[in-house]
XYZ file of C-alpha atoms in Angstrom:
768
model
C -17.245 -15.039 66.913
C -14.361 -17.075 65.459
C -10.998 -15.390 65.947
C -9.949 -15.944 62.329
C -11.681 -15.408 59.015
C -9.525 -17.762 56.952
C -6.731 -19.201 59.096
C -7.543 -22.766 60.066
C -10.343 -22.967 57.508
C -10.635 -25.569 54.708
C -11.146 -23.033 51.919
C -11.236 -24.220 48.318
C -7.871 -24.453 46.560
C -7.027 -21.496 44.378
C -6.020 -23.755 41.491
C -8.818 -26.305 41.836
C -10.969 -25.141 38.925
C -8.201 -24.540 36.395
C -6.695 -27.970 37.035
C -9.970 -29.874 37.224
C -11.202 -28.267 33.998
C -8.025 -29.037 32.057
C -7.206 -25.381 31.483
C -3.886 -25.421 33.330
C -0.940 -24.860 30.975
C 1.997 -27.104 31.767
C 5.461 -27.041 30.203
C 4.324 -29.082 27.203
C 1.487 -26.607 26.553
C 3.753 -23.618 25.882
C 3.644 -22.760 22.162
C 5.561 -20.060 20.313
C 5.844 -19.098 16.669
C 8.730 -20.833 14.930
C 9.301 -23.205 17.822
C 11.860 -25.998 17.506
C 12.220 -29.186 19.534
C 15.259 -30.656 21.235
C 16.128 -34.229 22.196
C 19.060 -35.544 24.194
C 21.795 -37.868 22.988
C 22.714 -39.958 26.017
C 25.640 -41.981 27.282
C 24.792 -45.664 26.675
C 27.016 -47.223 29.370
C 28.208 -46.348 32.907
C 31.403 -44.462 32.049
C 33.115 -43.442 28.820
C 35.931 -41.412 27.382
C 34.327 -39.316 24.635
C 36.296 -39.498 21.392
C 33.797 -37.669 19.195
C 30.148 -37.119 18.290
C 28.874 -37.534 14.719
C 25.527 -36.401 13.324
C 26.165 -37.590 9.746
C 23.245 -40.035 9.830
C 20.984 -37.709 11.803
C 21.231 -35.033 9.123
C 19.224 -37.244 6.794
C 16.141 -37.071 9.046
C 13.553 -34.665 7.553
C 13.257 -31.619 9.789
C 16.727 -31.958 11.307
C 18.224 -28.559 12.208
C 21.462 -28.898 14.166
C 23.572 -30.722 16.739
C 24.483 -29.005 20.012
C 27.566 -30.016 22.015
C 29.727 -28.535 24.765
C 31.406 -26.408 22.096
C 28.215 -24.341 21.825
C 28.243 -23.334 25.499
C 28.948 -19.616 25.809
C 29.805 -19.485 29.508
C 31.763 -21.782 31.833
C 30.872 -25.437 31.382
C 30.039 -25.969 35.044
C 26.541 -26.119 36.477
C 26.584 -23.745 39.497
C 25.224 -25.652 42.466
C 26.710 -26.628 45.845
C 29.860 -27.975 44.163
C 30.489 -27.179 40.487
C 31.620 -30.653 39.406
C 28.744 -31.306 36.964
C 29.320 -30.025 33.387
C 26.331 -28.784 31.447
C 27.544 -31.099 28.679
C 30.572 -33.375 29.120
C 33.693 -32.625 27.103
C 35.918 -35.687 27.496
C 34.167 -38.036 29.907
C 30.582 -39.083 30.671
C 30.087 -40.675 34.077
C 26.734 -42.471 34.063
C 24.369 -44.245 31.728
C 21.803 -41.665 30.648
C 23.999 -38.581 30.961
C 23.293 -36.050 28.208
C 26.304 -35.889 25.877
C 24.761 -33.753 23.110
C 21.406 -32.463 21.882
C 19.624 -32.592 18.556
C 17.326 -29.775 17.447
C 14.616 -30.356 14.842
C 11.399 -28.915 13.463
C 9.206 -31.477 15.265
C 9.537 -33.487 18.441
C 9.328 -36.739 16.488
C 12.124 -35.646 14.157
C 14.282 -34.615 17.116
C 13.819 -38.008 18.794
C 14.507 -39.914 15.585
C 17.604 -37.873 14.822
C 18.941 -38.220 18.377
C 18.829 -42.006 18.026
C 21.024 -41.719 14.913
C 23.727 -39.550 16.465
C 26.840 -41.631 17.064
C 28.979 -41.151 20.135
C 32.485 -42.422 19.511
C 33.833 -43.578 22.835
C 36.056 -45.844 24.853
C 34.512 -47.592 27.857
C 36.203 -46.828 31.167
C 36.248 -48.773 34.449
C 33.354 -47.870 36.726
C 32.162 -48.398 40.285
C 28.562 -48.801 41.423
C 28.926 -49.731 45.107
C 29.495 -46.720 47.408
C 31.230 -48.816 50.070
C 33.680 -50.147 47.484
C 34.123 -46.610 46.153
C 35.410 -45.598 49.608
C 38.218 -48.157 49.420
C 41.641 -46.575 48.943
C 42.246 -48.777 45.893
C 38.965 -47.845 44.202
C 38.732 -46.071 40.852
C 38.892 -42.326 41.461
C 35.738 -40.539 40.315
C 35.887 -37.514 42.611
C 38.911 -36.128 44.435
C 41.280 -38.501 46.197
C 38.661 -40.548 48.037
C 35.374 -40.381 46.056
C 33.745 -38.597 49.002
C 31.571 -35.644 47.986
C 31.005 -34.597 51.586
C 31.599 -35.737 55.150
C 29.992 -34.513 58.372
C 30.545 -35.453 61.980
C 28.516 -34.848 65.126
C 30.291 -35.417 68.435
C 28.754 -35.118 71.872
C 29.920 -36.660 75.133
C 31.795 -39.979 75.274
C 29.775 -42.669 73.469
C 32.516 -45.320 73.685
C 32.587 -45.068 77.487
C 28.772 -45.070 77.655
C 28.579 -48.204 75.504
C 31.114 -50.020 77.687
C 29.116 -49.182 80.801
C 25.678 -49.877 79.275
C 23.234 -52.514 80.450
C 22.117 -53.234 76.875
C 23.636 -52.533 73.464
C 22.167 -53.148 70.016
C 24.030 -52.667 66.730
C 22.903 -53.500 63.209
C 23.449 -52.561 59.578
C 20.670 -51.302 57.323
C 20.297 -50.469 53.639
C 17.727 -48.548 51.646
C 17.250 -48.361 47.886
C 16.461 -45.548 45.477
C 13.080 -43.917 45.219
C 11.837 -42.339 41.984
C 9.883 -39.089 42.336
C 7.224 -40.321 39.904
C 5.775 -36.870 39.321
C 2.988 -37.061 36.747
C 4.638 -34.420 34.545
C 8.146 -35.258 33.382
C 10.876 -32.631 33.121
C 10.032 -29.944 30.589
C 11.049 -26.450 29.520
C 10.825 -23.955 26.670
C 13.561 -21.365 26.095
C 12.678 -18.287 24.034
C 15.314 -15.865 22.646
C 14.420 -12.194 23.112
C 15.185 -9.217 20.880
C 17.683 -7.786 23.374
C 19.806 -10.933 23.246
C 18.323 -12.303 26.438
C 16.173 -15.343 27.149
C 12.794 -16.071 28.679
C 12.535 -19.572 30.083
C 9.246 -21.328 30.830
C 10.078 -24.141 33.212
C 8.350 -26.875 35.186
C 10.275 -26.293 38.382
C 10.155 -25.949 42.135
C 13.023 -23.462 42.116
C 12.951 -20.797 39.381
C 16.003 -19.048 40.805
C 18.091 -22.214 40.455
C 17.028 -22.222 36.804
C 18.044 -18.568 36.566
C 21.487 -19.418 37.970
C 22.006 -22.213 35.460
C 20.740 -20.450 32.354
C 22.622 -17.219 33.080
C 25.825 -19.225 33.526
C 25.526 -21.440 30.452
C 24.488 -18.516 28.240
C 27.027 -16.101 29.751
C 24.253 -13.561 30.273
C 23.609 -11.102 33.068
C 20.711 -12.025 35.317
C 18.824 -8.997 34.016
C 18.857 -10.606 30.560
C 17.255 -13.880 31.738
C 13.669 -14.214 32.895
C 12.402 -17.516 34.322
C 8.664 -18.104 34.565
C 7.374 -21.168 36.357
C 4.720 -23.001 34.383
C 2.024 -24.990 36.171
C 4.078 -27.803 37.640
C 2.756 -31.341 37.751
C 4.470 -32.538 40.904
C 7.966 -32.248 42.263
C 8.725 -33.939 45.620
C 12.297 -32.621 45.310
C 12.775 -33.934 41.782
C 12.203 -30.462 40.359
C 14.502 -28.653 42.750
C 17.911 -28.668 41.094
C 17.725 -30.705 37.878
C 15.259 -28.452 35.997
C 18.139 -25.968 35.838
C 20.177 -28.505 33.873
C 17.290 -29.248 31.501
C 16.615 -25.527 31.044
C 20.286 -24.854 30.373
C 20.241 -27.428 27.583
C 17.188 -25.788 26.023
C 18.833 -22.383 26.397
C 21.969 -23.467 24.507
C 19.768 -24.772 21.695
C 17.697 -21.583 21.578
C 20.751 -19.344 21.438
C 22.379 -21.403 18.697
C 19.273 -21.485 16.489
C 17.817 -18.090 17.388
C 14.384 -19.692 17.783
C 12.254 -20.904 20.720
C 13.163 -24.464 21.717
C 11.071 -26.906 23.719
C 12.697 -29.826 25.548
C 10.383 -32.409 27.134
C 11.653 -35.675 28.601
C 9.901 -38.964 28.077
C 9.462 -41.220 31.105
C 12.394 -43.517 30.359
C 14.935 -40.726 30.034
C 13.482 -39.040 33.106
C 14.109 -42.293 35.001
C 17.600 -42.729 33.566
C 18.957 -39.233 34.019
C 17.084 -37.314 36.709
C 17.799 -37.319 40.441
C 16.474 -39.932 42.877
C 16.339 -40.533 46.604
C 19.824 -41.615 47.666
C 20.376 -45.302 48.366
C 21.972 -45.666 51.780
C 23.986 -47.937 54.029
C 24.184 -47.386 57.761
C 25.499 -49.017 60.883
C 23.691 -47.853 64.017
C 24.315 -48.599 67.695
C 22.189 -47.719 70.714
C 23.089 -48.310 74.353
C 20.832 -48.021 77.382
C 20.704 -48.528 81.111
C 18.533 -51.228 82.657
C 15.550 -48.859 82.891
C 15.564 -48.114 79.173
C 17.242 -44.718 79.266
C 19.244 -44.444 76.027
C 22.769 -43.444 77.005
C 24.607 -43.510 73.678
C 24.128 -43.532 69.921
C 26.803 -44.207 67.308
C 26.045 -43.973 63.578
C 27.992 -44.435 60.375
C 25.834 -43.272 57.482
C 26.751 -43.535 53.793
C 24.761 -42.117 50.876
C 25.274 -43.208 47.270
C 25.523 -39.824 45.580
C 25.870 -41.078 42.024
C 28.148 -39.577 39.404
C 27.986 -35.912 40.467
C 27.545 -34.230 43.829
C 24.472 -32.074 43.013
C 22.662 -31.659 46.376
C 24.283 -34.601 48.161
C 26.207 -32.449 50.683
C 23.003 -30.758 51.868
C 20.981 -33.975 51.917
C 23.749 -35.688 53.868
C 24.000 -32.909 56.445
C 20.292 -33.032 57.229
C 20.431 -36.801 57.585
C 23.402 -36.528 59.937
C 21.728 -33.904 62.125
C 18.703 -36.166 62.620
C 20.541 -39.510 62.704
C 20.267 -40.113 66.460
C 16.501 -39.693 66.260
C 14.210 -37.355 68.222
C 15.686 -38.472 71.517
C 17.514 -36.915 74.446
C 20.895 -38.676 74.335
C 23.998 -37.421 76.137
C 26.627 -39.352 74.174
C 26.557 -39.297 70.376
C 28.970 -39.872 67.502
C 27.760 -39.634 63.925
C 29.896 -39.932 60.807
C 28.151 -39.316 57.510
C 29.508 -39.630 53.971
C 28.163 -38.913 50.486
C 30.090 -41.009 47.967
C 30.566 -40.923 44.185
C 29.566 -43.873 41.979
C 28.894 -44.282 38.252
C 25.133 -44.166 38.551
C 22.440 -41.534 38.211
C 23.151 -38.522 40.455
C 20.904 -38.388 43.501
C 19.471 -35.266 45.063
C 16.487 -33.854 46.864
C 13.509 -36.034 47.703
C 10.738 -35.460 50.207
C 12.377 -36.011 53.591
C 15.804 -34.992 52.259
C 18.141 -37.623 53.681
C 16.071 -38.390 56.770
C 13.822 -41.313 55.738
C 16.859 -43.528 55.099
C 18.431 -43.045 58.522
C 15.050 -42.903 60.267
C 14.321 -46.402 58.953
C 17.566 -47.604 60.512
C 17.398 -45.886 63.878
C 13.678 -46.444 64.492
C 14.012 -50.127 63.581
C 16.898 -50.390 66.030
C 15.006 -48.622 68.815
C 12.414 -51.392 68.491
C 15.208 -53.964 68.643
C 16.437 -52.316 71.840
C 12.944 -52.509 73.322
C 12.811 -56.191 72.388
C 16.169 -56.817 74.053
C 15.082 -54.977 77.207
C 11.686 -56.725 77.129
C 10.032 -53.296 77.153
C 7.033 -51.964 75.273
C 8.372 -50.009 72.242
C 6.161 -47.018 73.022
C 7.207 -47.007 76.675
C 10.858 -47.039 75.633
C 10.291 -44.096 73.328
C 8.368 -42.152 75.971
C 11.346 -42.499 78.296
C 13.645 -40.876 75.745
C 11.798 -38.584 73.321
C 12.535 -34.887 73.088
C 10.400 -32.504 75.090
C 10.610 -28.705 75.408
C 13.873 -27.794 77.093
C 15.689 -30.995 76.096
C 18.803 -30.961 73.925
C 19.173 -32.713 70.576
C 22.233 -34.630 69.392
C 23.641 -31.297 68.176
C 23.113 -29.666 71.569
C 20.174 -27.549 70.410
C 17.561 -26.786 73.061
C 14.079 -27.732 71.907
C 11.616 -24.846 72.074
C 8.038 -24.740 73.293
C 6.633 -25.830 69.921
C 7.167 -29.555 70.498
C 4.253 -31.939 70.946
C 6.018 -35.260 70.439
C 4.848 -36.799 73.716
C 1.221 -35.972 72.919
C 1.629 -37.340 69.398
C 2.915 -40.665 70.658
C 0.212 -40.982 73.302
C -2.420 -40.079 70.700
C -1.224 -42.765 68.297
C -1.052 -45.242 71.164
C -4.679 -44.609 72.063
C -6.165 -44.340 68.574
C -4.404 -47.446 67.261
C -5.540 -49.535 70.207
C -1.868 -50.264 70.831
C -2.263 -51.761 74.277
C -4.688 -54.388 72.981
C -3.415 -54.860 69.422
C 0.360 -54.889 69.825
C 1.360 -58.414 68.963
C -2.065 -58.865 67.396
C -1.103 -62.306 66.097
C -1.397 -63.326 69.739
C -4.667 -64.455 71.418
C -5.189 -60.951 72.868
C -5.673 -59.489 69.386
C -8.802 -57.414 68.881
C -8.641 -57.921 65.098
C -8.153 -61.469 63.842
C -6.290 -61.974 60.584
C -8.213 -62.551 57.358
C -7.054 -66.143 56.905
C -5.375 -69.082 58.626
C -1.965 -68.366 57.067
C -1.999 -64.663 57.802
C -0.923 -62.740 60.876
C -1.342 -59.142 61.934
C 0.971 -56.820 63.764
C 1.371 -53.228 64.855
C 4.541 -51.156 64.678
C 5.375 -47.633 65.769
C 7.888 -44.899 64.956
C 8.570 -41.270 65.802
C 10.342 -38.641 63.725
C 11.199 -34.982 63.632
C 12.099 -32.644 60.795
C 14.046 -29.388 60.865
C 11.963 -26.759 59.081
C 13.781 -24.721 56.462
C 17.318 -25.068 55.186
C 18.991 -24.802 58.566
C 22.512 -23.730 59.447
C 24.031 -25.439 56.400
C 21.835 -23.476 53.993
C 20.945 -20.412 56.020
C 22.183 -18.002 53.344
C 19.236 -19.219 51.235
C 16.643 -18.994 54.021
C 15.074 -15.728 52.956
C 11.979 -14.806 50.983
C 10.403 -11.820 49.301
C 6.831 -10.815 48.550
C 5.039 -7.952 46.848
C 1.442 -7.218 47.806
C -0.542 -4.825 45.616
C -4.176 -3.799 46.135
C -5.903 -2.643 42.969
C -8.590 0.035 42.848
C -11.333 -2.597 42.559
C -10.188 -4.144 45.876
C -8.634 -7.200 44.282
C -5.172 -8.104 45.521
C -2.187 -9.297 43.507
C 0.603 -11.092 45.333
C 4.033 -11.975 43.971
C 6.245 -14.407 45.859
C 9.388 -16.311 44.958
C 8.282 -19.726 46.203
C 6.233 -22.002 44.010
C 3.111 -24.115 43.756
C 3.704 -27.698 42.621
C 0.553 -29.350 43.915
C 1.080 -28.904 47.643
C -1.374 -26.011 48.017
C 1.017 -23.083 48.463
C -1.160 -20.724 46.403
C -4.053 -21.380 48.738
C -2.206 -21.181 52.052
C -0.414 -17.966 51.096
C -3.705 -16.477 49.879
C -5.270 -17.297 53.243
C -2.421 -15.566 55.074
C -2.773 -12.466 52.890
C -6.576 -12.360 53.127
C -6.483 -12.753 56.905
C -3.921 -10.003 57.354
C -5.718 -7.445 55.181
C -9.265 -8.577 56.053
C -9.798 -8.944 52.305
C -12.255 -11.456 50.833
C -10.387 -14.670 50.044
C -11.732 -14.664 46.486
C -10.121 -11.262 45.921
C -6.592 -12.635 46.370
C -4.537 -13.808 43.412
C -1.050 -15.286 43.674
C 0.700 -14.412 40.420
C 2.857 -16.871 38.488
C 6.407 -16.905 39.782
C 8.561 -14.694 37.574
C 12.186 -14.104 38.552
C 12.046 -10.571 37.130
C 9.272 -9.525 39.523
C 10.464 -10.697 42.925
C 13.814 -11.160 44.630
C 15.464 -14.563 44.924
C 13.513 -16.275 47.681
C 15.447 -19.504 47.841
C 14.138 -22.915 46.814
C 10.664 -24.310 47.414
C 11.901 -27.192 49.517
C 12.404 -28.268 53.135
C 8.827 -27.447 54.199
C 9.850 -23.778 54.158
C 7.260 -22.104 51.920
C 4.602 -21.368 54.538
C 7.196 -20.145 57.018
C 9.305 -18.058 54.637
C 6.876 -16.706 52.020
C 4.094 -16.501 54.595
C 6.232 -14.239 56.763
C 7.295 -12.203 53.719
C 3.624 -11.591 52.909
C 3.026 -10.489 56.505
C 5.944 -8.049 56.192
C 4.560 -6.629 52.941
C 0.959 -6.477 54.102
C 1.611 -4.924 57.526
C 1.897 -1.247 56.442
C -1.016 -1.613 54.020
C -3.099 -3.201 56.769
C -2.377 -0.294 59.101
C -3.666 2.185 56.534
C -6.717 0.088 55.698
C -7.723 -0.411 59.328
C -7.307 3.308 60.124
C -9.359 4.269 57.078
C -12.033 1.711 57.983
C -12.302 3.210 61.465
C -12.600 6.721 60.023
C -15.432 5.601 57.730
C -17.266 3.828 60.546
C -17.051 6.859 62.819
C -18.251 9.074 59.967
C -21.293 6.778 59.669
C -22.133 7.292 63.336
C -20.407 4.372 65.039
C -19.437 4.763 68.692
C -15.762 5.611 69.100
C -15.689 3.881 72.477
C -16.624 0.516 70.978
C -14.015 -1.830 69.444
C -13.885 -2.365 65.686
C -14.161 -5.917 64.394
C -12.793 -7.138 61.078
C -14.123 -10.387 59.655
C -14.277 -11.784 56.119
C -14.000 -8.492 54.290
C -16.298 -6.475 56.551
C -15.323 -3.914 59.201
C -17.906 -3.116 61.839
C -18.614 -1.371 65.108
C -21.889 -2.550 66.522
C -24.476 -2.413 63.753
C -22.453 -0.033 61.581
C -20.304 -1.662 58.893
C -18.251 -0.968 55.773
C -16.880 -3.414 53.225
C -13.280 -3.985 52.238
C -14.086 -2.577 48.784
C -15.453 0.642 50.293
C -12.382 1.034 52.465
C -10.001 0.416 49.553
C -11.797 2.998 47.423
C -11.339 5.569 50.174
C -7.668 4.622 50.571
C -7.106 5.305 46.885
C -8.977 8.618 47.190
C -6.593 9.538 50.001
C -3.651 8.668 47.717
C -2.322 6.072 50.102
C 0.385 3.633 49.046
C -1.381 0.370 48.235
C 1.582 -1.744 47.175
C 4.401 -2.871 49.450
C 7.346 -5.215 49.398
C 8.196 -7.605 52.199
C 11.428 -9.401 52.966
C 11.825 -12.107 55.580
C 15.059 -13.654 56.816
C 14.998 -16.666 59.120
C 16.460 -16.256 62.611
C 20.219 -16.773 62.831
C 21.416 -20.210 63.870
C 24.843 -20.787 65.407
C 26.311 -24.147 64.427
C 29.849 -25.548 64.472
C 30.540 -27.680 61.403
C 33.645 -29.068 63.101
C 31.918 -31.022 65.869
C 28.309 -30.728 64.751
C 27.188 -28.806 67.816
C 24.783 -25.889 67.776
C 21.351 -24.868 66.576
C 20.819 -26.794 63.363
C 17.317 -25.490 62.539
C 15.065 -22.692 63.732
C 12.304 -25.143 64.662
C 11.129 -28.708 64.092
C 7.945 -30.473 63.035
C 7.153 -33.834 64.615
C 5.332 -37.061 63.811
C 4.298 -40.335 65.390
C 3.122 -43.236 63.227
C 1.621 -46.619 63.968
C 1.226 -49.102 61.115
C -1.037 -52.126 61.262
C -0.083 -54.796 58.738
C -1.098 -58.267 57.698
C 1.615 -60.694 56.587
C 0.930 -63.779 54.481
C 3.067 -66.543 56.000
C 3.038 -68.570 52.779
C 4.186 -65.806 50.412
C 5.736 -63.113 52.594
C 3.400 -60.503 51.091
C 2.708 -57.591 53.436
C -0.446 -55.495 53.267
C -0.734 -52.284 55.247
C -4.227 -52.124 56.715
C -4.161 -48.972 58.816
C -1.874 -46.037 59.426
C -2.450 -44.047 62.590
C -0.546 -40.777 62.382
C -0.272 -37.682 64.546
C 1.586 -34.502 63.615
C 2.754 -31.292 65.234
C 3.262 -28.741 62.468
C 2.313 -25.642 64.421
C -1.023 -24.009 63.709
C -2.792 -25.356 60.638
C -3.491 -22.717 58.018
C -5.700 -25.079 55.985
C -6.704 -28.389 57.621
C -7.975 -29.896 54.362
C -4.671 -29.315 52.604
C -2.776 -30.594 55.640
C -4.823 -33.788 55.570
C -4.039 -34.164 51.865
C -0.330 -33.676 52.475
C -0.456 -36.278 55.226
C -2.276 -38.870 53.134
C 0.045 -38.362 50.176
C 3.154 -38.523 52.323
C 1.981 -41.691 54.050
C 1.259 -43.483 50.775
C 4.558 -42.329 49.272
C 6.412 -43.565 52.350
C 4.552 -46.869 52.319
C 5.337 -47.319 48.628
C 9.060 -46.834 49.301
C 8.874 -49.182 52.274
C 7.262 -52.110 50.453
C 7.458 -51.841 46.674
C 9.901 -49.452 45.010
C 12.974 -51.340 43.841
C 15.072 -49.611 41.182
C 17.597 -52.157 39.923
C 21.102 -51.558 38.569
C 23.259 -54.305 37.091
C 26.761 -53.572 35.822
C 26.014 -49.865 35.902
C 22.852 -50.151 33.765
C 19.393 -49.275 35.087
C 17.205 -52.291 34.330
C 13.696 -51.022 35.063
C 13.348 -47.369 33.996
C 9.568 -47.414 33.552
C 6.305 -47.723 35.451
C 5.772 -51.255 34.165
C 8.800 -52.763 35.884
C 9.299 -50.232 38.670
C 6.459 -51.141 41.016
C 4.800 -48.458 43.127
C 1.827 -48.305 45.438
C -1.421 -47.244 43.791
C -4.754 -46.169 45.207
C -5.657 -49.860 45.413
C -2.919 -50.301 48.042
C -4.087 -47.361 50.137
C -4.464 -48.174 53.838
C -7.119 -46.673 56.061
C -5.886 -43.372 57.443
C -6.399 -42.104 60.974
C -4.751 -38.679 61.054
C -4.649 -36.210 63.932
C -3.007 -32.801 64.210
C -1.904 -31.459 67.567
C -1.164 -27.788 67.133
C 1.803 -26.449 69.086
C 2.113 -22.830 67.939
C 5.510 -21.625 66.746
C 5.995 -17.980 67.689
C 8.104 -17.102 64.615
C 5.700 -18.677 62.139
C 3.011 -16.824 60.192
C -0.027 -17.223 62.439
C 2.173 -19.655 64.429
C 2.529 -22.198 61.587
C 5.624 -24.337 60.959
C 5.999 -26.689 57.958
C 4.045 -29.726 56.805
C 5.229 -31.151 53.500
C 7.990 -33.583 54.457
C 7.288 -34.983 57.898
C 4.388 -37.347 56.977
C 6.665 -39.567 54.864
C 9.649 -39.933 57.160
C 8.438 -42.372 59.796
C 6.273 -44.654 57.674
C 8.905 -47.202 56.573
C 10.166 -48.032 60.082
C 6.615 -48.245 61.412
C 5.804 -50.760 58.664
C 9.031 -52.679 59.285
C 8.363 -52.817 63.006
C 4.827 -54.037 62.328
C 6.136 -56.797 60.050
C 8.398 -57.973 62.841
C 5.580 -57.725 65.373
C 3.360 -59.861 63.146
C 5.791 -62.429 61.800
C 8.901 -62.332 63.949
C 10.971 -61.406 60.880
C 13.160 -58.305 61.007
C 13.950 -56.991 57.528
C 16.810 -54.516 57.643
C 16.551 -53.240 54.084
C 14.082 -51.162 52.105
C 12.029 -52.157 50.218
C 10.622 -54.887 52.463
C 9.938 -57.225 49.558
C 7.908 -60.440 49.957
C 10.962 -62.592 49.190
C 12.860 -60.986 52.075
C 10.036 -61.708 54.502
C 9.576 -65.227 53.105
C 13.294 -65.941 53.481
C 13.135 -64.771 57.080
C 10.117 -66.941 57.751
C 11.882 -69.936 56.227
C 14.874 -69.271 58.456
C 12.647 -69.080 61.511
C 11.012 -72.395 60.603
C 14.431 -74.056 60.534
């Protein structure tokens, strides 16, 4: 018999029916009696001194109710995040085009939008800076502190300068990457409802209800017990609904408190583009050195993120990028300097991969360049250097047993036909190109991802759960981490059902409500399965003990042999031919007056890390990936088409293979879209293409063929030995595509996106 009832099984998603049938209620579906609507009045240029705000014209709009400014804020005018430099509403200065300066409240959404357009901001334009490298110059305009640097981190190990001097081969290049828009289907949205006790209930589309709680309690100057945040069904996040929903909710809360009525605030797509967080643009200079046999002896990195006008999550994003900047390699000599810098553009924050895709593109492109210089196969070079159990990372952390990177790389090598296809524009190619002016190539990359928030955010790496079995044998579960499309409801239900031996259909994950469960940290960093899964195990363990003892008592009372072992599978307990159902056992537990509800609390293992030199255990564990991309390049136009992606992942034991496959496919396409298409353009501090017409993204028509394999390396601390899955599929795609473009065409593009004109320019240069 199978060891598990539900773990490792492709059970149907818990939210499949409600979403497919259109019954899911998103932020825009929340209706309340007497509800009003808010709209933002936004800064029109990159930086201004605010002289005044006038609603004289807006008052003439039928349905207009009031104007809300910073003067209506009851608490401190600082959004509580990593650094409190971002005002809920600016008082004297707005720092980027699209920043909310004031809000209009009206009886209808149309009236609110019309009135907001008529509000006049009286202002004086101020000098601005949009280039992070120029912002670091001592003579630059000061936007933040004395140097415009939100955060700086260093990692120092060994003597890289000496190793570079003594190296057989050295490669050094500069790389840049552009923004990426989250492009969630549902824009930012929230409804704030005043309560009779002077408190607020907030219905928010969010990944992180407790961040929303922090923001609303602060702006309203209310105790946490007076604010309840309920997550509505959330139409995608990818990091874009981590921190910024708290700002949107705080704006709605101010409006609701001023008017005494429920207020809904829903962004349209343009304002979501203009004002909400993005993936950080980056600049990096990377150096690798090696001996003549291809052993990498040193890595030096300078890594700069464009943080935008306010710091938001830039310090945390930067730290993760720095920790991973040398790549998943065993290197004795490392120096990494990483900076997050202020500019007068949209603030950047969390995005799937969280600071790693940018630097992974640089370092994995350069590893290929090193292989080219050494005249070595790129996979062979990686196999000589990749991390294996017992090896130490750039931060000096010893890699544990849950590391399958070597197997992943060998798997991708075999399944992609690497040894016959690499350089497939050559006569040895097993797949000819589709036309005379087209060439094909294959590129590879490897990546790793620290699961959870790590040493920098360890105070948030905790989670709570409440498991309650009702008299009818159904099970209610409250957790603090959220569903946003990734399948958390399903995976956590599987963990609970497996632990209790309850039927899967009997499990219900309740909506996340901050008044019903303790602050469980954000739903980010591939931490939900690990953290909330373990919290459910903690809560379910004492209930399970009582259930299993009661089941045994019932079986023995029915004549089962005490000397035979009891089995528990899919809601049935049995000894030999004698069996009882979960429902029968639960009924008896209630008759015995047993406690059928328990709380669980899980805290991640302690990590010791020195922020001074960047040495120590950065994360409790890592997930790993290897990617091979097969592309076809049109030599006349420079257009690149991705034909196949071969991917292998180690994410511990799979709880649900179908959901894992879906996460992988989505991450691959999102990474490919960033690599080839997504090009958000700023000119003179103004965003030029804040819409899906001009901001090009991959669609299903661009989807490559997927070949996805999971190699399960159990993680002892994980629930049923699982790690985390959500982020790692995206990280290595861009460098694999870039390496394939070079393999096919001979053109190395050192910037993302790899646009056709960049490839064409490189081809033209080669022809000269």
